[in-house]
Amino acid sequence: MRKAVVVLMVAFAFPSTPAHAWNGRGHMTVAAVAWNHLTPQAKARASALLKLNPNYAKWTTGVAAADRDRVAFLEAATFPDEMKDDPATYIKDGYTPSDPAAGDITGYADKHMHRGWHFINLPFSPDNTALKDPFGTNAVTQTRKALDILADATASDDAKSYSLTWVLHLVGDLHQPLHATNRLTQAIPGGDTGGNAQTACSDTRPKCGERDSLHGFWDGAVGNSTKVASLKILINRLPAASAADLQVTDPQAWAEESLELAKSVVYQPPVGDDKGPFKLTLGYRKAAGSLAEKRIGLAGERLAILLNARLS
């Protein structure tokens, strides 16, 4: 069990929707784990960069001065999702934009939502349905680019700050099994885009609703609450990562791990090959929660390794 506990001074409510990866609770937990493993130098540099974020004041309003750096770091992990929730400020550019510059990382002057950066659709089929290659700009390519900017002595602090928010977010995304998966079947020949085309909900509910997707269930597999006591309990029970797992630092390898976990855990009964709806049993839901906790904890420790190497 992890001994370190993050004490949060404020709590925020984040909805779990199929459009997001781990919900706010999941992304903030990844960041909290990483914060606990950062060097003092990396914390100081990250904190200085995040003060350039346009939402910094919102994140830290009412927060004690001693807690602002930590709170801003956790909030920054949700910034790419905040952009998707702000159509008045940010431009919906789709999942597969044709602009050749759509994968460029420049800084906060870029007002595109970049919805296609949050995942990579690694294809597979259990019934030999024809596969579709993932789009060329994706979570793997953008994580690598953002990490390169953080390590580039010539890059501006604006570009580094923007890149840092994406690294905080995308490392978490790549550890969510359905953000690295596109299952193609005879019933869904175009692909399920990470479970978004399948309806699923708990078997304790009388009926699954139109907005209940398998993807959305996994986004909230560790729950939705960001209350202080709830976050403490979650962070304290996350399993520590193995030394072997922490040696894997390539985002592509993380995506491939997630794909294999999708095959072995996510797409197991009662989940079938069609669009559902699927009533998720207690056993399935427990397995999902256990795997999500492991992946979130691992993402946080891996994130800290990446940032210590680039911000210290």
CSV table of C-alpha atoms in Angstrom, one decimal:
chain,number,residue,atom,x,y,z
A,1,MET,CA,0.0,0.0,0.0
A,2,ARG,CA,1.2,3.5,-0.7
A,3,LYS,CA,2.1,5.4,2.5
A,4,ALA,CA,2.1,8.9,1.2
A,5,VAL,CA,-1.2,10.8,1.4
A,6,VAL,CA,-2.0,14.1,-0.3
A,7,VAL,CA,-3.9,16.5,1.9
A,8,LEU,CA,-6.1,18.6,-0.4
A,9,MET,CA,-7.4,21.8,1.0
A,10,VAL,CA,-10.2,22.3,-1.5
A,11,ALA,CA,-12.5,19.9,-3.4
A,12,PHE,CA,-14.0,20.3,-6.9
A,13,ALA,CA,-16.8,18.5,-8.6
A,14,PHE,CA,-16.1,17.0,-12.0
A,15,PRO,CA,-18.7,15.0,-14.0
A,16,SER,CA,-17.8,11.7,-15.6
A,17,THR,CA,-18.8,11.7,-19.2
A,18,PRO,CA,-18.0,9.5,-22.2
A,19,ALA,CA,-16.1,12.4,-23.8
A,20,HIS,CA,-13.4,12.4,-21.2
A,21,ALA,CA,-10.7,10.0,-20.2
A,22,TRP,CA,-10.3,9.3,-16.5
A,23,ASN,CA,-12.8,11.7,-14.9
A,24,GLY,CA,-11.5,14.6,-12.8
A,25,ARG,CA,-11.0,12.3,-9.8
A,26,GLY,CA,-8.9,10.0,-11.9
A,27,HIS,CA,-6.7,12.7,-13.5
A,28,MET,CA,-6.2,14.5,-10.2
A,29,THR,CA,-5.2,11.3,-8.5
A,30,VAL,CA,-2.6,10.6,-11.2
A,31,ALA,CA,-1.2,14.1,-10.6
A,32,ALA,CA,-1.3,13.7,-6.8
A,33,VAL,CA,0.7,10.5,-7.0
A,34,ALA,CA,3.2,12.2,-9.3
A,35,TRP,CA,3.5,15.2,-7.0
A,36,ASN,CA,4.4,12.9,-4.1
A,37,HIS,CA,7.4,11.6,-6.1
A,38,LEU,CA,8.7,14.8,-7.6
A,39,THR,CA,12.0,16.4,-6.5
A,40,PRO,CA,11.9,19.8,-4.9
A,41,GLN,CA,13.4,21.2,-8.0
A,42,ALA,CA,10.8,19.7,-10.3
A,43,LYS,CA,8.0,20.9,-8.1
A,44,ALA,CA,9.4,24.4,-8.1
A,45,ARG,CA,9.8,24.5,-11.9
A,46,ALA,CA,6.4,22.9,-12.5
A,47,SER,CA,4.7,25.4,-10.2
A,48,ALA,CA,6.4,28.4,-11.9
A,49,LEU,CA,5.3,27.2,-15.3
A,50,LEU,CA,1.7,26.6,-14.3
A,51,LYS,CA,1.3,30.1,-13.1
A,52,LEU,CA,1.3,31.0,-16.8
A,53,ASN,CA,-1.9,29.0,-17.3
A,54,PRO,CA,-5.0,31.1,-18.0
A,55,ASN,CA,-7.0,29.1,-15.4
A,56,TYR,CA,-4.4,29.5,-12.6
A,57,ALA,CA,-6.3,32.1,-10.7
A,58,LYS,CA,-9.5,30.1,-10.9
A,59,TRP,CA,-7.6,27.0,-9.6
A,60,THR,CA,-6.1,28.8,-6.6
A,61,THR,CA,-8.7,31.2,-5.5
A,62,GLY,CA,-9.4,30.7,-1.9
A,63,VAL,CA,-6.5,28.3,-1.5
A,64,ALA,CA,-4.0,28.8,1.3
A,65,ALA,CA,-0.6,30.1,-0.1
A,66,ALA,CA,1.2,27.0,1.2
A,67,ASP,CA,-1.1,24.7,-0.8
A,68,ARG,CA,-1.4,26.6,-4.1
A,69,ASP,CA,1.5,24.8,-5.9
A,70,ARG,CA,0.1,21.4,-5.2
A,71,VAL,CA,-3.5,22.3,-5.9
A,72,ALA,CA,-2.6,24.0,-9.2
A,73,PHE,CA,-0.6,20.9,-10.2
A,74,LEU,CA,-3.6,18.6,-9.6
A,75,GLU,CA,-6.0,21.0,-11.4
A,76,ALA,CA,-3.7,21.3,-14.4
A,77,ALA,CA,-4.1,17.6,-15.1
A,78,THR,CA,-7.7,18.4,-16.0
A,79,PHE,CA,-7.0,21.4,-18.2
A,80,PRO,CA,-7.2,19.6,-21.6
A,81,ASP,CA,-10.7,18.5,-20.6
A,82,GLU,CA,-11.6,22.0,-19.4
A,83,MET,CA,-10.9,23.2,-22.9
A,84,LYS,CA,-13.4,20.7,-24.3
A,85,ASP,CA,-16.0,22.0,-21.9
A,86,ASP,CA,-15.5,25.7,-23.0
A,87,PRO,CA,-16.7,26.0,-26.5
A,88,ALA,CA,-17.0,29.8,-26.1
A,89,THR,CA,-13.2,30.0,-25.9
A,90,TYR,CA,-11.9,26.9,-27.7
A,91,ILE,CA,-12.5,25.7,-31.2
A,92,LYS,CA,-14.0,22.3,-31.9
A,93,ASP,CA,-11.5,20.8,-34.4
A,94,GLY,CA,-12.8,17.2,-34.5
A,95,TYR,CA,-11.0,14.0,-33.9
A,96,THR,CA,-9.2,13.7,-37.3
A,97,PRO,CA,-8.4,17.3,-38.5
A,98,SER,CA,-7.1,17.7,-42.0
A,99,ASP,CA,-4.8,20.6,-41.1
A,100,PRO,CA,-1.2,19.4,-41.3
A,101,ALA,CA,-0.4,21.7,-38.4
A,102,ALA,CA,-3.0,20.0,-36.1
A,103,GLY,CA,-0.3,18.2,-34.2
A,104,ASP,CA,1.9,21.2,-33.6
A,105,ILE,CA,2.3,22.2,-29.9
A,106,THR,CA,2.9,26.0,-29.7
A,107,GLY,CA,1.4,27.4,-26.5
A,108,TYR,CA,-1.7,29.0,-25.0
A,109,ALA,CA,-2.4,31.1,-28.1
A,110,ASP,CA,-3.6,27.8,-29.7
A,111,LYS,CA,-7.4,27.8,-29.0
A,112,HIS,CA,-8.2,24.4,-30.6
A,113,MET,CA,-9.7,21.7,-28.3
A,114,HIS,CA,-7.5,19.0,-29.8
A,115,ARG,CA,-10.0,16.3,-29.0
A,116,GLY,CA,-8.0,13.8,-31.0
A,117,TRP,CA,-5.0,14.1,-28.8
A,118,HIS,CA,-6.6,12.3,-25.9
A,119,PHE,CA,-6.4,8.7,-27.3
A,120,ILE,CA,-4.9,6.4,-29.8
A,121,ASN,CA,-7.2,3.9,-31.6
A,122,LEU,CA,-5.0,0.8,-31.7
A,123,PRO,CA,-7.2,-1.7,-33.7
A,124,PHE,CA,-7.9,-5.3,-33.0
A,125,SER,CA,-10.7,-7.7,-34.0
A,126,PRO,CA,-11.8,-10.9,-32.4
A,127,ASP,CA,-13.6,-12.1,-35.5
A,128,ASN,CA,-11.2,-11.0,-38.3
A,129,THR,CA,-13.1,-7.9,-39.2
A,130,ALA,CA,-10.9,-5.6,-41.3
A,131,LEU,CA,-8.8,-3.3,-39.2
A,132,LYS,CA,-8.3,0.5,-39.4
A,133,ASP,CA,-5.0,2.2,-38.7
A,134,PRO,CA,-5.1,4.8,-35.9
A,135,PHE,CA,-5.0,8.5,-36.9
A,136,GLY,CA,-1.5,9.9,-37.2
A,137,THR,CA,-1.9,12.6,-34.5
A,138,ASN,CA,-2.8,10.9,-31.2
A,139,ALA,CA,-2.0,10.6,-27.6
A,140,VAL,CA,1.3,8.9,-28.2
A,141,THR,CA,2.6,11.4,-30.7
A,142,GLN,CA,1.5,14.3,-28.6
A,143,THR,CA,2.9,13.0,-25.4
A,144,ARG,CA,6.3,12.6,-27.0
A,145,LYS,CA,6.1,16.1,-28.5
A,146,ALA,CA,5.2,17.7,-25.2
A,147,LEU,CA,7.9,15.9,-23.4
A,148,ASP,CA,10.5,17.0,-26.0
A,149,ILE,CA,9.3,20.6,-25.5
A,150,LEU,CA,9.8,20.3,-21.7
A,151,ALA,CA,13.3,19.1,-22.3
A,152,ASP,CA,14.1,21.8,-24.9
A,153,ALA,CA,16.2,24.6,-23.5
A,154,THR,CA,15.2,26.8,-26.4
A,155,ALA,CA,11.5,26.4,-26.0
A,156,SER,CA,9.5,29.3,-24.4
A,157,ASP,CA,8.0,29.0,-21.0
A,158,ASP,CA,4.6,29.5,-22.6
A,159,ALA,CA,5.1,26.5,-24.7
A,160,LYS,CA,6.5,24.5,-21.8
A,161,SER,CA,3.6,25.4,-19.5
A,162,TYR,CA,1.1,24.4,-22.2
A,163,SER,CA,3.0,21.2,-22.8
A,164,LEU,CA,3.1,20.4,-19.1
A,165,THR,CA,-0.6,20.5,-18.8
A,166,TRP,CA,-0.9,18.0,-21.7
A,167,VAL,CA,1.8,15.7,-20.2
A,168,LEU,CA,0.0,15.7,-16.9
A,169,HIS,CA,-3.2,14.7,-18.7
A,170,LEU,CA,-2.1,12.4,-21.5
A,171,VAL,CA,0.0,10.1,-19.3
A,172,GLY,CA,-3.2,9.4,-17.4
A,173,ASP,CA,-5.1,9.0,-20.7
A,174,LEU,CA,-2.7,6.4,-22.0
A,175,HIS,CA,-3.2,4.3,-18.9
A,176,GLN,CA,-6.9,4.1,-19.4
A,177,PRO,CA,-7.4,0.8,-21.4
A,178,LEU,CA,-10.2,2.3,-23.6
A,179,HIS,CA,-8.1,5.2,-24.7
A,180,ALA,CA,-5.8,2.9,-26.6
A,181,THR,CA,-8.3,0.7,-28.2
A,182,ASN,CA,-10.6,0.3,-31.2
A,183,ARG,CA,-12.3,-3.0,-31.4
A,184,LEU,CA,-13.8,-3.9,-34.8
A,185,THR,CA,-16.4,-6.6,-35.0
A,186,GLN,CA,-19.0,-7.8,-37.6
A,187,ALA,CA,-21.6,-6.0,-35.4
A,188,ILE,CA,-19.5,-2.8,-35.3
A,189,PRO,CA,-17.4,-2.9,-38.5
A,190,GLY,CA,-16.4,0.8,-38.2
A,191,GLY,CA,-14.9,0.2,-34.7
A,192,ASP,CA,-16.3,0.9,-31.2
A,193,THR,CA,-13.8,3.8,-30.7
A,194,GLY,CA,-12.8,2.6,-27.3
A,195,GLY,CA,-16.2,1.5,-26.1
A,196,ASN,CA,-17.9,4.7,-27.0
A,197,ALA,CA,-20.2,2.8,-29.4
A,198,GLN,CA,-21.3,0.4,-26.8
A,199,THR,CA,-23.9,0.9,-24.1
A,200,ALA,CA,-23.3,-0.4,-20.6
A,201,CYS,CA,-24.3,0.2,-17.0
A,202,SER,CA,-24.4,-1.4,-13.6
A,203,ASP,CA,-26.7,-4.4,-13.3
A,204,THR,CA,-28.2,-2.7,-10.2
A,205,ARG,CA,-29.9,-0.2,-12.6
A,206,PRO,CA,-33.2,-1.2,-14.2
A,207,LYS,CA,-32.2,0.2,-17.6
A,208,CYS,CA,-29.1,1.6,-19.3
A,209,GLY,CA,-29.6,5.2,-20.6
A,210,GLU,CA,-28.7,6.6,-23.9
A,211,ARG,CA,-25.6,8.3,-22.5
A,212,ASP,CA,-24.3,5.2,-20.7
A,213,SER,CA,-21.3,4.0,-22.7
A,214,LEU,CA,-18.8,1.3,-21.8
A,215,HIS,CA,-16.1,4.0,-22.2
A,216,GLY,CA,-17.9,6.3,-19.8
A,217,PHE,CA,-18.1,3.5,-17.2
A,218,TRP,CA,-14.4,3.0,-17.4
A,219,ASP,CA,-13.7,6.7,-17.1
A,220,GLY,CA,-15.3,6.7,-13.7
A,221,ALA,CA,-14.1,3.2,-12.6
A,222,VAL,CA,-12.6,4.7,-9.4
A,223,GLY,CA,-15.7,6.8,-8.7
A,224,ASN,CA,-16.5,10.5,-9.1
A,225,SER,CA,-16.0,12.2,-5.8
A,226,THR,CA,-13.2,14.7,-5.3
A,227,LYS,CA,-14.0,15.3,-1.7
A,228,VAL,CA,-10.9,15.4,0.5
A,229,ALA,CA,-11.7,12.4,2.6
A,230,SER,CA,-12.6,10.3,-0.5
A,231,LEU,CA,-9.4,11.3,-2.3
A,232,LYS,CA,-7.3,10.4,0.7
A,233,ILE,CA,-8.7,6.9,0.9
A,234,LEU,CA,-8.2,6.3,-2.8
A,235,ILE,CA,-4.6,7.6,-2.9
A,236,ASN,CA,-3.7,5.6,0.2
A,237,ARG,CA,-4.9,2.3,-1.2
A,238,LEU,CA,-3.3,2.5,-4.6
A,239,PRO,CA,-0.8,-0.3,-5.1
A,240,ALA,CA,2.9,0.7,-5.6
A,241,ALA,CA,4.3,0.1,-9.0
A,242,SER,CA,6.9,-2.6,-9.6
A,243,ALA,CA,10.5,-1.6,-10.5
A,244,ALA,CA,10.1,-3.4,-13.8
A,245,ASP,CA,6.9,-1.4,-14.7
A,246,LEU,CA,8.7,1.9,-13.8
A,247,GLN,CA,11.4,1.1,-16.3
A,248,VAL,CA,8.9,1.3,-19.1
A,249,THR,CA,9.0,5.0,-20.2
A,250,ASP,CA,7.8,4.9,-23.8
A,251,PRO,CA,4.2,6.2,-24.3
A,252,GLN,CA,3.7,3.7,-27.2
A,253,ALA,CA,4.5,0.8,-24.8
A,254,TRP,CA,1.9,2.2,-22.3
A,255,ALA,CA,-0.7,2.3,-25.1
A,256,GLU,CA,0.1,-1.3,-26.0
A,257,GLU,CA,-0.2,-2.3,-22.3
A,258,SER,CA,-3.7,-0.7,-22.3
A,259,LEU,CA,-4.7,-2.5,-25.4
A,260,GLU,CA,-3.8,-5.9,-24.0
A,261,LEU,CA,-5.7,-5.0,-20.7
A,262,ALA,CA,-8.7,-4.0,-22.8
A,263,LYS,CA,-8.7,-7.4,-24.4
A,264,SER,CA,-8.2,-9.4,-21.2
A,265,VAL,CA,-10.3,-7.4,-18.8
A,266,VAL,CA,-12.5,-4.7,-20.4
A,267,TYR,CA,-14.0,-6.8,-23.3
A,268,GLN,CA,-14.9,-9.8,-21.1
A,269,PRO,CA,-18.4,-11.0,-20.3
A,270,PRO,CA,-20.9,-9.6,-19.7
A,271,VAL,CA,-19.5,-7.3,-22.5
A,272,GLY,CA,-20.2,-8.7,-25.9
A,273,ASP,CA,-19.2,-7.9,-29.5
A,274,ASP,CA,-22.2,-5.8,-30.4
A,275,LYS,CA,-23.5,-2.4,-29.2
A,276,GLY,CA,-25.3,-3.8,-26.1
A,277,PRO,CA,-26.7,-2.7,-23.7
A,278,PHE,CA,-24.6,-4.7,-21.3
A,279,LYS,CA,-25.5,-5.0,-17.6
A,280,LEU,CA,-22.2,-5.0,-15.7
A,281,THR,CA,-22.1,-7.5,-12.9
A,282,LEU,CA,-20.6,-6.9,-9.4
A,283,GLY,CA,-17.6,-9.1,-10.3
A,284,TYR,CA,-17.0,-7.1,-13.5
A,285,ARG,CA,-17.3,-3.8,-11.7
A,286,LYS,CA,-14.9,-4.9,-8.9
A,287,ALA,CA,-12.3,-6.1,-11.5
A,288,ALA,CA,-12.7,-2.7,-13.3
A,289,GLY,CA,-12.1,-0.8,-10.1
A,290,SER,CA,-9.0,-2.8,-9.2
A,291,LEU,CA,-7.5,-2.4,-12.6
A,292,ALA,CA,-8.2,1.3,-12.7
A,293,GLU,CA,-6.5,1.8,-9.3
A,294,LYS,CA,-3.4,0.0,-10.5
A,295,ARG,CA,-3.2,1.9,-13.8
A,296,ILE,CA,-3.8,5.3,-12.1
A,297,GLY,CA,-1.1,4.6,-9.5
A,298,LEU,CA,1.3,3.4,-12.1
A,299,ALA,CA,0.6,6.4,-14.4
A,300,GLY,CA,1.4,8.8,-11.5
A,301,GLU,CA,4.7,7.2,-10.7
A,302,ARG,CA,5.7,7.0,-14.3
A,303,LEU,CA,4.7,10.7,-14.7
A,304,ALA,CA,7.0,11.7,-11.9
A,305,ILE,CA,9.9,9.9,-13.5
A,306,LEU,CA,9.3,11.8,-16.7
A,307,LEU,CA,9.0,15.2,-15.0
A,308,ASN,CA,11.9,14.8,-12.7
A,309,ALA,CA,14.1,14.1,-15.7
A,310,ARG,CA,12.9,17.2,-17.5
A,311,LEU,CA,12.1,19.8,-14.8
A,312,SER,CA,15.0,19.2,-12.4
